[in-house]
Structures are given as C-alpha cells and as structure tokens.
PDB file of C-alpha atoms in Angstrom:
ATOM      1  CA  UNK A 275      54.746-143.427 -33.649  1.00 52.00           C
ATOM      2  CA  UNK A 276      56.046-140.662 -31.433  1.00 89.00           C
ATOM      3  CA  UNK A 277      54.427-139.535 -28.197  1.00 92.00           C
ATOM      4  CA  UNK A 278      53.035-136.297 -29.613  1.00 92.00           C
ATOM      5  CA  UNK A 279      51.131-138.099 -32.366  1.00 91.00           C
ATOM      6  CA  UNK A 280      49.862-140.701 -29.886  1.00 92.00           C
ATOM      7  CA  UNK A 281      48.553-137.952 -27.600  1.00 95.00           C
ATOM      8  CA  UNK A 282      46.857-136.146 -30.497  1.00 94.00           C
ATOM      9  CA  UNK A 283      45.182-139.370 -31.625  1.00 92.00           C
ATOM     10  CA  UNK A 284      44.020-140.087 -28.057  1.00 93.00           C
ATOM     11  CA  UNK A 285      42.496-136.593 -27.808  1.00 95.00           C
ATOM     12  CA  UNK A 286      40.725-136.913 -31.157  1.00 94.00           C
ATOM     13  CA  UNK A 287      39.391-140.391 -30.303  1.00 92.00           C
ATOM     14  CA  UNK A 288      38.171-139.178 -26.909  1.00 93.00           C
ATOM     15  CA  UNK A 289      36.288-136.273 -28.494  1.00 94.00           C
ATOM     16  CA  UNK A 290      34.979-137.937 -31.652  1.00 92.00           C
ATOM     17  CA  UNK A 291      34.410-141.347 -30.115  1.00 87.00           C
ATOM     18  CA  UNK A 292      35.743-143.524 -32.930  1.00 78.00           C
ATOM     19  CA  UNK A 293      38.646-145.905 -32.356  1.00 75.00           C
ATOM     20  CA  UNK A 294      39.058-146.189 -36.151  1.00 76.00           C
ATOM     21  CA  UNK A 295      40.814-142.820 -36.135  1.00 78.00           C
ATOM     22  CA  UNK A 296      44.020-144.455 -34.908  1.00 75.00           C
ATOM     23  CA  UNK A 297      44.268-146.427 -38.169  1.00 78.00           C
ATOM     24  CA  UNK A 298      43.473-143.530 -40.513  1.00 75.00           C
ATOM     25  CA  UNK A 299      45.740-141.955 -43.056  1.00 84.00           C
ATOM     26  CA  UNK A 300      46.984-138.813 -41.229  1.00 89.00           C
ATOM     27  CA  UNK A 301      45.579-136.667 -44.048  1.00 92.00           C
ATOM     28  CA  UNK A 302      42.053-138.075 -43.771  1.00 91.00           C
ATOM     29  CA  UNK A 303      39.363-135.427 -43.265  1.00 93.00           C
ATOM     30  CA  UNK A 304      38.101-135.817 -39.670  1.00 93.00           C
ATOM     31  CA  UNK A 305      34.693-134.369 -40.499  1.00 92.00           C
ATOM     32  CA  UNK A 306      34.029-137.731 -42.159  1.00 90.00           C
ATOM     33  CA  UNK A 307      34.129-139.192 -38.639  1.00 89.00           C
ATOM     34  CA  UNK A 308      31.884-136.566 -37.137  1.00 90.00           C
ATOM     35  CA  UNK A 309      34.177-133.699 -36.191  1.00 94.00           C
ATOM     36  CA  UNK A 310      32.033-130.578 -36.240  1.00 95.00           C
ATOM     37  CA  UNK A 311      32.720-127.098 -34.898  1.00 95.00           C
ATOM     38  CA  UNK A 312      31.726-127.980 -31.309  1.00 96.00           C
ATOM     39  CA  UNK A 313      33.902-131.105 -31.228  1.00 96.00           C
ATOM     40  CA  UNK A 314      36.713-129.115 -32.838  1.00 97.00           C
ATOM     41  CA  UNK A 315      36.612-126.591 -29.975  1.00 97.00           C
ATOM     42  CA  UNK A 316      36.815-129.426 -27.434  1.00 97.00           C
ATOM     43  CA  UNK A 317      39.786-130.916 -29.297  1.00 97.00           C
ATOM     44  CA  UNK A 318      41.583-127.541 -29.357  1.00 98.00           C
ATOM     45  CA  UNK A 319      41.059-127.069 -25.610  1.00 98.00           C
ATOM     46  CA  UNK A 320      42.332-130.604 -24.929  1.00 98.00           C
ATOM     47  CA  UNK A 321      45.369-130.038 -27.162  1.00 98.00           C
ATOM     48  CA  UNK A 322      46.202-126.780 -25.381  1.00 97.00           C
ATOM     49  CA  UNK A 323      45.885-128.371 -21.942  1.00 98.00           C
ATOM     50  CA  UNK A 324      47.786-131.529 -22.853  1.00 97.00           C
ATOM     51  CA  UNK A 325      50.714-129.750 -24.482  1.00 96.00           C
ATOM     52  CA  UNK A 326      50.592-126.678 -22.193  1.00 96.00           C
ATOM     53  CA  UNK A 327      50.368-124.313 -25.165  1.00 96.00           C
ATOM     54  CA  UNK A 328      48.124-121.635 -26.610  1.00 96.00           C
ATOM     55  CA  UNK A 329      47.247-122.231 -30.241  1.00 97.00           C
ATOM     56  CA  UNK A 330      47.418-118.925 -32.159  1.00 96.00           C
ATOM     57  CA  UNK A 331      44.186-117.521 -33.566  1.00 96.00           C
ATOM     58  CA  UNK A 332      45.236-118.106 -37.178  1.00 96.00           C
ATOM     59  CA  UNK A 333      45.073-121.866 -36.563  1.00 96.00           C
ATOM     60  CA  UNK A 334      41.714-121.813 -34.791  1.00 96.00           C
ATOM     61  CA  UNK A 335      39.769-122.573 -37.946  1.00 95.00           C
ATOM     62  CA  UNK A 336      38.488-126.057 -38.571  1.00 94.00           C
ATOM     63  CA  UNK A 337      40.064-125.948 -42.044  1.00 95.00           C
ATOM     64  CA  UNK A 338      43.497-125.362 -40.465  1.00 96.00           C
ATOM     65  CA  UNK A 339      43.311-128.469 -38.260  1.00 97.00           C
ATOM     66  CA  UNK A 340      40.877-130.866 -39.929  1.00 96.00           C
ATOM     67  CA  UNK A 341      43.307-133.788 -40.211  1.00 96.00           C
ATOM     68  CA  UNK A 342      45.691-135.524 -37.814  1.00 94.00           C
ATOM     69  CA  UNK A 343      48.572-134.358 -39.990  1.00 95.00           C
ATOM     70  CA  UNK A 344      47.531-130.694 -39.786  1.00 97.00           C
ATOM     71  CA  UNK A 345      47.036-130.939 -36.017  1.00 97.00           C
ATOM     72  CA  UNK A 346      50.504-132.432 -35.644  1.00 96.00           C
ATOM     73  CA  UNK A 347      52.017-129.669 -37.780  1.00 96.00           C
ATOM     74  CA  UNK A 348      50.297-126.929 -35.775  1.00 97.00           C
ATOM     75  CA  UNK A 349      51.328-128.407 -32.408  1.00 97.00           C
ATOM     76  CA  UNK A 350      54.916-128.853 -33.638  1.00 95.00           C
ATOM     77  CA  UNK A 351      55.025-125.254 -34.888  1.00 96.00           C
ATOM     78  CA  UNK A 352      53.683-123.854 -31.619  1.00 96.00           C
ATOM     79  CA  UNK A 353      56.059-125.960 -29.521  1.00 94.00           C
ATOM     80  CA  UNK A 354      59.031-124.944 -31.715  1.00 93.00           C
ATOM     81  CA  UNK A 355      58.202-121.267 -31.203  1.00 90.00           C
ATOM     82  CA  UNK A 356      58.087-121.703 -27.428  1.00 83.00           C
ATOM     83  CA  UNK A 357      61.709-122.857 -27.304  1.00 68.00           C
TER      84      UNK A 357
END
C-alpha cells in the first residue's frame, strides 16, 4: 500500500473512529461507517492540510468522495495538476 493511501486511511479512521476502515474494499460506501456531512468536512480539511493542496469545489460533494477509492482518485488528480 503506498504512502498516499495509508495517509488517507489514517485521516478517515481518525475522523470516523473505526479501525475496520483499513480492511475495507476501497469502493465501500463510508456512510455505512458513519461518515456524514460534518465528518466529511473534517476529512476534507485534513486531506488538504496533509497533502498541502486545495481540493477544487467540484469535488467538495460527499458523493464525489464517499469511498477510499474516490478520495484517492481526487487527491491524485489534484496533485498531478500541481506539477
């Protein structure tokens, strides 16, 4: 598992509070583990601070980043556009 995915999982676990997330299928819907709109905002802020990025508005919908896989894709896209 690469460092980016590890960091994303750590952020999600810290905000949702469930260690089981680290063993989930990356496409598993995080709302099933309690991610709501408030927790989602905290996760976005943590992701931006950790990766020193600003996530574009079009991704700031819970439906755009409701799985570990989608979060990874968004972070990768943003980081690719910074370079």
